[in-house]
Coordinates of C-alpha atoms in Angstrom, one line a residue:
Chain P
X166 CA 0.3 1.0 156.4
X167 CA 2.0 0.2 159.7
X168 CA 1.9 -3.0 161.4
X169 CA -0.3 -1.2 164.2
X170 CA -3.1 0.1 161.8
X171 CA -3.4 -4.0 160.1
X172 CA -3.7 -5.1 163.4
X173 CA -6.2 -2.5 164.3
X174 CA -8.7 -3.5 160.8
X175 CA -7.9 -7.6 162.0
X176 CA -8.7 -6.5 165.2
X177 CA -12.0 -4.3 163.8
X178 CA -12.9 -7.0 161.0
X179 CA -13.1 -10.4 163.7
X180 CA -15.2 -8.4 166.0
X181 CA -17.5 -6.8 163.5
X182 CA -18.0 -10.1 162.2
X183 CA -19.1 -11.6 165.6
X184 CA -21.3 -8.6 165.9
X185 CA -23.1 -9.4 162.7
X186 CA -23.2 -12.9 163.5
X187 CA -25.3 -12.4 166.6
X188 CA -27.2 -9.7 165.3
X189 CA -28.4 -12.8 162.0
X190 CA -28.9 -15.3 164.7
X191 CA -31.0 -13.2 167.4
X192 CA -32.1 -15.6 169.6
X193 CA -36.2 -16.2 169.0
X194 CA -37.0 -18.6 172.3
X195 CA -36.3 -20.1 175.0
X196 CA -34.5 -23.1 173.3
X197 CA -33.0 -21.1 170.6
X198 CA -31.0 -19.3 173.7
X199 CA -29.9 -22.3 175.2
X200 CA -29.6 -24.4 173.3
X201 CA -29.3 -22.8 169.5
X202 CA -33.3 -24.4 169.3
X203 CA -31.5 -28.0 168.9
X204 CA -30.6 -27.7 165.4
X205 CA -26.5 -27.3 165.0
X206 CA -25.7 -29.5 162.3
X207 CA -22.3 -32.1 163.9
X208 CA -20.2 -30.5 162.1
X209 CA -20.9 -26.5 163.0
X210 CA -21.4 -28.2 166.6
X211 CA -17.8 -29.7 166.6
X212 CA -15.9 -26.9 165.2
X213 CA -18.0 -25.2 167.8
X214 CA -16.8 -27.1 170.4
X215 CA -13.0 -27.0 169.9
X216 CA -12.8 -23.3 169.8
X217 CA -15.1 -23.2 173.2
X218 CA -12.7 -26.0 174.4
X219 CA -9.4 -24.8 173.4
X220 CA -9.5 -20.6 173.6
X221 CA -6.9 -18.7 174.9
X222 CA -5.8 -20.7 177.8
X223 CA -4.8 -23.8 174.8
X224 CA -3.8 -21.2 172.1
X225 CA -1.7 -18.7 173.8
X226 CA -0.8 -20.4 176.9
X227 CA -0.4 -24.3 176.5
X228 CA 2.6 -24.5 174.1
X229 CA 4.8 -21.9 176.2
X230 CA 4.1 -23.7 179.0
X231 CA 5.3 -27.6 177.5
X232 CA 8.5 -25.4 176.2
X233 CA 9.0 -25.0 179.8
X234 CA 8.7 -28.1 181.1
X235 CA 9.5 -30.5 178.1
X236 CA 8.4 -34.0 178.4
X237 CA 6.6 -33.0 181.5
X238 CA 4.6 -30.7 180.1
X239 CA 2.4 -33.9 178.1
X240 CA 0.0 -33.8 180.8
X241 CA -1.5 -30.8 179.3
X242 CA -1.9 -32.3 176.2
X243 CA -3.0 -35.7 177.0
X244 CA -4.5 -34.8 180.1
X245 CA -6.8 -32.3 178.2
X246 CA -7.3 -34.6 175.0
X247 CA -8.1 -37.5 176.9
X248 CA -10.7 -36.8 179.0
X249 CA -12.9 -36.0 176.1
X250 CA -12.6 -39.3 175.5
X251 CA -14.5 -39.6 178.7
X252 CA -17.0 -36.8 177.9
X253 CA -17.5 -38.3 174.6
X254 CA -18.1 -42.1 175.7
X255 CA -19.5 -41.8 179.1
X256 CA -21.5 -38.1 179.3
X257 CA -22.2 -36.5 175.6
X258 CA -24.9 -39.7 173.8
X259 CA -26.6 -40.0 177.6
X260 CA -27.4 -36.1 177.9
X261 CA -28.3 -35.7 174.2
X262 CA -30.8 -38.3 174.9
X263 CA -32.2 -36.8 178.1
X264 CA -33.6 -33.8 176.1
X265 CA -33.5 -30.5 178.7
X266 CA -31.3 -27.6 178.7
X267 CA -28.5 -27.9 181.2
X268 CA -26.7 -30.1 183.2
X269 CA -28.1 -29.0 186.4
X270 CA -31.8 -30.3 185.1
X271 CA -30.4 -33.2 184.6
X272 CA -28.9 -33.8 188.5
X273 CA -32.1 -33.0 190.0
X274 CA -34.5 -35.1 187.1
X275 CA -32.3 -37.9 187.8
X276 CA -31.5 -37.8 191.7
X277 CA -35.3 -36.2 192.2
X278 CA -33.6 -33.8 194.0
X279 CA -34.3 -30.7 194.8
X280 CA -31.1 -30.2 196.6
X281 CA -28.4 -32.6 194.1
X282 CA -29.9 -29.9 191.5
X283 CA -28.4 -27.2 193.8
X284 CA -25.6 -28.1 194.4
X285 CA -25.5 -29.3 190.4
X286 CA -25.9 -24.7 189.9
X287 CA -23.3 -23.8 192.0
X288 CA -20.8 -26.4 190.7
X289 CA -21.7 -25.3 187.6
X290 CA -21.5 -21.7 188.2
X291 CA -18.1 -22.3 190.1
X292 CA -16.1 -23.7 187.9
X293 CA -17.4 -21.2 185.2
X294 CA -16.0 -18.6 187.3
X295 CA -13.0 -19.7 187.8
X296 CA -12.5 -20.8 184.1
X297 CA -13.4 -17.3 183.3
X298 CA -10.8 -16.2 185.0
X299 CA -8.2 -17.6 183.1
X300 CA -9.6 -17.2 179.9
X301 CA -10.0 -13.6 181.0
X302 CA -6.0 -12.8 182.0
X303 CA -5.3 -14.7 177.6
X304 CA -7.7 -11.5 176.3
X305 CA -5.9 -9.3 178.3
X306 CA -2.9 -10.4 177.2
X307 CA -3.8 -10.7 173.7
X308 CA -5.6 -6.8 173.7
X309 CA -1.9 -4.9 175.8
X310 CA -0.4 -7.1 172.7
X311 CA -2.4 -5.5 169.8
X312 CA -3.5 -2.7 171.0
X313 CA -1.5 -1.3 172.8
X314 CA -3.8 -0.5 176.1
X315 CA -2.5 -2.3 179.3
X316 CA -4.1 -5.5 180.6
X317 CA -7.3 -4.5 182.8
X318 CA -8.4 -2.5 180.1
X319 CA -7.3 -5.0 177.6
X320 CA -10.1 -7.5 179.8
X321 CA -12.4 -4.7 180.0
X322 CA -12.8 -4.5 176.2
X323 CA -13.6 -8.2 175.7
X324 CA -15.2 -8.3 177.8
X325 CA -17.6 -6.0 176.8
X326 CA -17.9 -7.3 173.2
X327 CA -18.4 -11.0 174.4
X328 CA -21.9 -9.5 176.9
X329 CA -22.6 -8.2 173.6
X330 CA -22.8 -10.7 171.6
X331 CA -23.8 -13.8 174.1
X332 CA -27.0 -11.8 175.2
X333 CA -28.1 -10.7 172.0
X334 CA -28.0 -14.3 169.6
X335 CA -27.8 -17.2 172.8
X336 CA -26.5 -20.4 172.1
X337 CA -27.2 -20.3 168.2
X338 CA -24.8 -16.8 168.0
X339 CA -22.5 -17.9 170.5
X340 CA -22.2 -21.0 168.1
X341 CA -21.8 -19.0 165.1
X342 CA -19.7 -16.9 166.5
X343 CA -17.3 -20.3 167.8
X344 CA -17.1 -21.3 164.7
X345 CA -15.4 -18.2 163.4
X346 CA -13.5 -17.8 165.7
X347 CA -12.0 -21.6 165.1
X348 CA -11.1 -20.5 161.6
X349 CA -9.6 -17.8 163.0
X350 CA -8.1 -19.2 165.6
X351 CA -6.2 -22.7 164.1
X352 CA -5.3 -20.0 161.1
X353 CA -3.2 -18.1 163.5
X354 CA -1.7 -20.8 164.9
X355 CA -1.2 -23.2 162.5
X356 CA 0.9 -20.4 159.7
X357 CA 3.5 -19.3 162.3
X358 CA 3.8 -22.8 163.2
X359 CA 3.8 -24.0 159.0
X360 CA 6.2 -21.5 158.0
X361 CA 8.5 -22.1 161.4
X362 CA 8.6 -25.3 160.6
X363 CA 9.9 -25.1 157.1
X364 CA 12.5 -22.9 158.5
X365 CA 14.0 -24.9 160.9
X366 CA 13.4 -28.2 159.3
X367 CA 11.9 -27.6 155.9
X368 CA 9.0 -29.9 156.1
X369 CA 5.4 -28.1 156.2
X370 CA 4.2 -30.2 158.7
X371 CA 4.5 -29.3 162.1
X372 CA 4.2 -32.7 163.0
X373 CA 6.5 -34.7 161.3
X374 CA 9.1 -31.4 161.1
X375 CA 8.8 -31.8 165.4
X376 CA 11.0 -35.3 164.2
X377 CA 13.0 -34.3 161.5
X378 CA 15.8 -33.5 160.8
X379 CA 17.2 -29.7 161.6
X380 CA 18.1 -27.4 158.9
X381 CA 22.1 -26.6 158.0
X382 CA 21.1 -23.3 159.5
X383 CA 20.0 -24.3 162.4
X384 CA 23.1 -27.0 162.8
X385 CA 21.7 -30.3 161.4
X386 CA 21.1 -33.0 163.6
X387 CA 17.7 -34.0 164.9
X388 CA 15.6 -31.3 166.5
X389 CA 14.9 -33.2 169.9
X390 CA 18.6 -34.4 169.9
X391 CA 19.7 -31.2 169.8
X392 CA 17.3 -29.7 171.9
X393 CA 18.2 -32.0 174.4
X394 CA 21.8 -31.1 174.6
X395 CA 21.2 -27.4 174.3
X396 CA 19.2 -28.0 177.4
X397 CA 21.5 -29.6 179.1
X398 CA 25.2 -27.3 178.4
X399 CA 22.9 -24.0 179.4
X400 CA 21.8 -26.3 182.6
X401 CA 18.0 -26.9 181.9
X402 CA 16.9 -30.3 182.0
X403 CA 16.9 -32.3 179.9
X404 CA 14.0 -31.8 176.7
X405 CA 12.3 -35.3 176.3
X406 CA 13.3 -36.6 179.9
X407 CA 10.3 -36.0 182.4
X408 CA 11.0 -33.9 185.8
X409 CA 8.3 -35.2 187.9
X410 CA 7.8 -38.7 189.3
X411 CA 5.6 -40.9 187.8
X412 CA 2.5 -40.7 190.5
X413 CA 2.8 -37.0 190.3
X414 CA 2.1 -37.1 186.3
X415 CA -0.1 -40.0 186.6
X416 CA -2.5 -38.0 188.8
X417 CA -1.8 -34.9 187.5
X418 CA -3.1 -36.4 184.1
X419 CA -5.9 -37.3 186.1
X420 CA -7.5 -34.8 187.3
X421 CA -7.0 -33.2 183.9
X422 CA -8.8 -35.3 182.5
X423 CA -11.9 -35.8 184.8
X424 CA -12.2 -32.1 185.0
X425 CA -11.8 -31.4 181.5
X426 CA -14.9 -34.2 180.9
X427 CA -17.2 -32.0 183.4
X428 CA -16.8 -28.3 181.8
X429 CA -20.1 -27.3 181.9
X430 CA -19.9 -24.8 178.3
X431 CA -18.5 -27.8 176.5
X432 CA -21.0 -30.5 178.0
X433 CA -24.1 -27.8 176.9
X434 CA -22.5 -28.0 172.8
X435 CA -24.4 -31.7 172.9
X436 CA -27.3 -30.1 173.7
X437 CA -27.7 -28.7 170.2
X438 CA -27.1 -30.9 168.0
X439 CA -30.2 -32.2 166.7
X440 CA -30.2 -36.2 168.2
X441 CA -28.5 -38.3 170.2
X442 CA -26.6 -40.0 166.7
X443 CA -25.6 -36.4 166.2
X444 CA -23.8 -36.1 169.5
X445 CA -21.5 -38.6 169.4
X446 CA -20.7 -37.6 165.7
X447 CA -19.8 -34.1 166.6
X448 CA -17.7 -35.4 169.4
X449 CA -16.2 -37.0 167.3
X450 CA -16.2 -33.9 164.9
X451 CA -14.5 -31.5 167.9
X452 CA -12.0 -33.9 168.7
X453 CA -10.0 -34.0 164.9
X454 CA -10.2 -29.2 165.7
X455 CA -9.0 -30.0 168.9
X456 CA -6.6 -32.9 167.5
X457 CA -5.1 -30.3 164.9
X458 CA -3.8 -28.0 167.4
X459 CA -3.0 -30.2 169.7
X460 CA -0.8 -32.3 168.2
X461 CA 0.9 -28.9 166.7
X462 CA 1.2 -27.3 169.9
X463 CA 4.0 -29.8 171.3
X464 CA 5.6 -29.4 168.1
X465 CA 5.4 -25.1 168.9
X466 CA 7.2 -25.1 171.9
X467 CA 10.2 -27.2 170.7
X468 CA 10.6 -25.2 167.7
X469 CA 10.0 -22.5 170.4
X470 CA 12.9 -23.7 172.8
X471 CA 15.3 -24.9 170.3
X472 CA 15.1 -20.8 169.0
X473 CA 15.1 -19.1 171.7
X474 CA 17.7 -21.0 173.1
X475 CA 19.6 -20.6 169.7
X476 CA 19.3 -17.1 168.8
X477 CA 20.4 -16.3 172.4
X478 CA 23.4 -17.7 172.3
X479 CA 24.5 -15.9 168.6
X480 CA 23.6 -13.0 168.9
X481 CA 24.2 -10.4 172.3
X482 CA 21.8 -9.1 174.6
X483 CA 21.8 -5.9 173.4
X484 CA 21.0 -6.7 169.7
X485 CA 18.4 -9.2 170.9
X486 CA 16.7 -6.3 172.6
X487 CA 16.6 -3.8 170.2
X488 CA 14.4 -6.4 168.8
X489 CA 11.5 -6.3 170.6
X490 CA 10.4 -3.3 172.2
X491 CA 6.9 -4.1 172.4
X492 CA 6.9 -7.6 174.1
X493 CA 9.3 -5.3 176.5
X494 CA 6.7 -3.1 176.9
X495 CA 4.6 -5.6 178.5
X496 CA 6.5 -6.9 180.4
X497 CA 6.4 -10.7 180.0
X498 CA 10.0 -10.7 178.5
X499 CA 12.8 -9.2 180.6
X500 CA 16.1 -8.6 179.6
X501 CA 18.8 -8.1 182.6
X502 CA 22.1 -7.3 181.2
X503 CA 24.4 -8.2 183.4
X504 CA 27.2 -8.7 181.5
X505 CA 28.5 -6.8 178.0
X506 CA 29.2 -9.9 176.2
X507 CA 28.9 -10.9 172.3
X508 CA 26.8 -13.4 173.1
X509 CA 23.9 -13.2 176.0
X510 CA 23.5 -15.1 178.6
X511 CA 20.6 -17.7 179.5
X512 CA 21.1 -20.0 181.8
X513 CA 19.7 -22.2 184.0
X514 CA 21.0 -20.1 187.4
X515 CA 19.3 -16.8 187.5
X516 CA 22.7 -15.2 189.5
X517 CA 23.9 -15.4 185.5
X518 CA 20.6 -15.1 183.7
X519 CA 20.3 -12.3 181.2
X520 CA 16.5 -13.4 179.7
X521 CA 13.6 -13.6 182.1
X522 CA 10.8 -14.8 179.0
X523 CA 7.0 -15.2 180.1
X524 CA 5.8 -18.6 179.1
X525 CA 1.9 -16.5 178.2
X526 CA 3.7 -15.0 175.4
X527 CA 5.6 -18.3 173.6
X528 CA 3.6 -18.9 171.2
X529 CA 2.5 -15.0 170.4
X530 CA 6.5 -13.9 170.4
X531 CA 8.0 -17.0 168.6
X532 CA 7.3 -15.5 164.8
X533 CA 9.2 -12.7 165.3
X534 CA 12.0 -14.8 167.6
X535 CA 12.7 -16.9 165.0
X536 CA 12.2 -13.4 162.5
X537 CA 9.3 -14.5 160.2
X538 CA 7.4 -12.0 160.5
Chain C
X297 CA -38.4 -51.6 173.8
X298 CA -39.3 -54.8 175.4
X299 CA -37.3 -55.5 178.5
X300 CA -35.3 -57.6 177.6
X301 CA -33.7 -56.1 174.3
X302 CA -33.4 -52.9 176.3
X303 CA -31.1 -54.9 178.4
X304 CA -29.3 -56.7 176.2
X305 CA -28.7 -53.5 173.9
X306 CA -27.2 -51.7 177.6
X307 CA -25.4 -55.1 177.7
X308 CA -23.7 -54.5 174.6
X309 CA -23.7 -50.3 175.0
X310 CA -21.4 -51.3 178.0
X311 CA -19.1 -53.6 176.4
X312 CA -18.0 -51.5 173.5
X313 CA -17.6 -48.6 176.1
X314 CA -15.7 -50.5 178.7
X315 CA -13.4 -52.0 175.6
X316 CA -12.5 -48.4 174.0
X317 CA -11.6 -47.4 177.7
X318 CA -9.3 -50.5 178.4
X319 CA -7.2 -49.0 175.0
X320 CA -7.5 -45.5 175.9
X321 CA -6.1 -46.4 179.6
X322 CA -3.4 -48.4 178.0
X323 CA -2.5 -45.8 176.0
X324 CA -2.7 -42.9 177.4
X325 CA -1.8 -44.1 181.1
X326 CA -0.2 -46.7 180.0
X327 CA 2.2 -46.4 177.2
X328 CA 2.3 -42.8 177.7
X329 CA 2.9 -42.5 181.4
X330 CA 3.8 -45.3 183.8
X331 CA 5.7 -47.2 180.4
X332 CA 7.3 -44.5 178.9
X333 CA 11.0 -44.2 180.1
X334 CA 11.1 -48.0 179.1
X335 CA 10.0 -47.0 175.2
X336 CA 12.4 -44.3 175.1
X337 CA 14.6 -46.5 174.9
X338 CA 13.2 -47.6 170.7
X339 CA 13.2 -44.8 168.1
X340 CA 11.0 -44.0 165.4
X341 CA 12.9 -41.1 163.5
X342 CA 13.5 -38.0 165.6
X343 CA 11.4 -38.9 168.1
X344 CA 12.2 -41.3 171.4
X345 CA 8.7 -43.4 171.3
X346 CA 8.0 -43.3 174.8
X347 CA 7.8 -39.0 173.9
X348 CA 6.2 -39.8 171.2
X349 CA 3.4 -41.7 171.8
X350 CA 2.6 -39.0 175.1
X351 CA 2.9 -36.1 173.5
X352 CA 1.9 -36.6 169.4
X353 CA 0.6 -40.9 169.4
X354 CA -1.8 -40.9 172.2
X355 CA -3.9 -37.6 170.6
X356 CA -4.2 -39.6 167.3
X357 CA -5.4 -42.9 168.8
X358 CA -7.9 -41.2 171.3
X359 CA -9.4 -39.2 167.8
X360 CA -9.4 -42.8 166.3
X361 CA -11.2 -44.6 169.5
X362 CA -13.9 -41.7 169.1
X363 CA -14.6 -42.5 165.3
X364 CA -14.8 -46.3 166.3
X365 CA -16.9 -45.6 169.7
X366 CA -19.5 -43.6 166.8
X367 CA -19.2 -46.5 164.0
X368 CA -20.4 -49.3 166.5
X369 CA -22.6 -47.3 168.0
X370 CA -24.2 -47.1 164.9
X371 CA -23.9 -50.2 163.9
X372 CA -25.8 -51.1 167.4
X373 CA -28.2 -48.4 167.5
X374 CA -29.2 -50.2 163.5
X375 CA -28.6 -53.1 165.1
X376 CA -31.8 -52.6 167.5
X377 CA -33.6 -50.6 165.6
X378 CA -33.2 -47.4 167.2
X379 CA -34.5 -43.8 165.5
X380 CA -33.7 -41.6 166.0
X381 CA -35.5 -38.8 164.4
X382 CA -35.0 -35.1 165.3
X383 CA -36.1 -33.5 168.6
X384 CA -37.4 -37.0 170.0
X385 CA -36.2 -37.2 173.7
X386 CA -36.4 -40.9 174.2
X387 CA -36.2 -43.5 171.5
X388 CA -38.8 -45.7 172.3
X389 CA -38.5 -48.1 168.9
X390 CA -40.5 -51.5 168.2
X391 CA -37.8 -53.9 167.7
X392 CA -39.0 -56.3 164.9
X393 CA -38.7 -59.9 165.8
X394 CA -36.7 -61.1 162.3
X395 CA -33.9 -58.2 162.9
X396 CA -33.5 -59.3 166.5
X397 CA -32.9 -62.4 165.0
X398 CA -30.7 -61.4 162.0
X399 CA -28.8 -59.7 164.7
X400 CA -28.0 -63.3 166.4

């Protein structure tokens, strides 16, 4: 069977699973619909929170972004996980203690004000709306790659499926689809990461391979040292050094932290557990599940960057191009043959550059670049 | 809960949160951003120390912080006899004098 058929089968099965869960967990009451009857065990809630939290942006785009930003990419890593600490310490337990359904409920009651409540509703909707845009872009990219449709069609397919299971299962349905999604997501993220780590450093744990020596095929030496060296050679910034000023990084990180602590779809998760203790506990589990991906992502970023530069240096752009017909059709990898040379040219200088890789597909194309798939 | 013990419970709660947030700030903003170039002079294996804290270490510390918080708060709740039965909205326990004295 062709890869295409396998892809269809897997995509179909995954969605079958989500819809199945939605049907199994049909919401029967208001409390079921909004907070899953406050009966979600903390471990499951932790997984669901992690999946909600990470979804498309972290899964698809973050490692790619970091691989272009180098050390500056840190503000995403620390910003998002660090904000989680604020959420777990300052918000989650108290909101659960309050015991109603939503944050606007809390604001309205706490400040005895309908206006405050309205403002909170407005904020929650704006945040969710902006957030969904990013997620839908992610869904579009994934579908455009795997089903070979264009991004708009991809977005519509994704939306239809989400709408179906969210309306049907309410919070309980979403919680358990998120648990399933977490398992799918972490598996899909970790397997290529582990293989690439083994391929490049011989160490199966990406977090350790990140700081280990490269295998002979990749030119020995510590991965990060080699990456720094190669980046400088091509005129890019040194990977492990920051390019932005310290105050930029400081305030971007702070903004991401406070923003993260306020994500409405994550906050509402803490209303779904039985009590305050479980709210605290599920916050802890969630961060563990998040950290698995968030500590792997910078490793994947460094592997991808090293790999990309390495491969580009040793094969001609034409050879290289033939390996990526699918990706080229999404316009996310752009080849620009300027020179007929044995080695292709990737350079910080746009006039010499022959290869443009969109940050969003770094993670998805990474196994193909490394030759794992 | 009497006013007194509610107050001292809240005080301990705040103390726990503030000290954990101090560590949080020191590791993330302190070591990961402000002191990162200084720490980069040290190495662990293939990592520069500052770079490692920024991209890996800080996240591990965050996880540990939340679990320390869970542990300390559970202990605090036990000390003040906060029972958290299912679905109670405002835990309003009776404090037994004996357990309060144990705590001191």
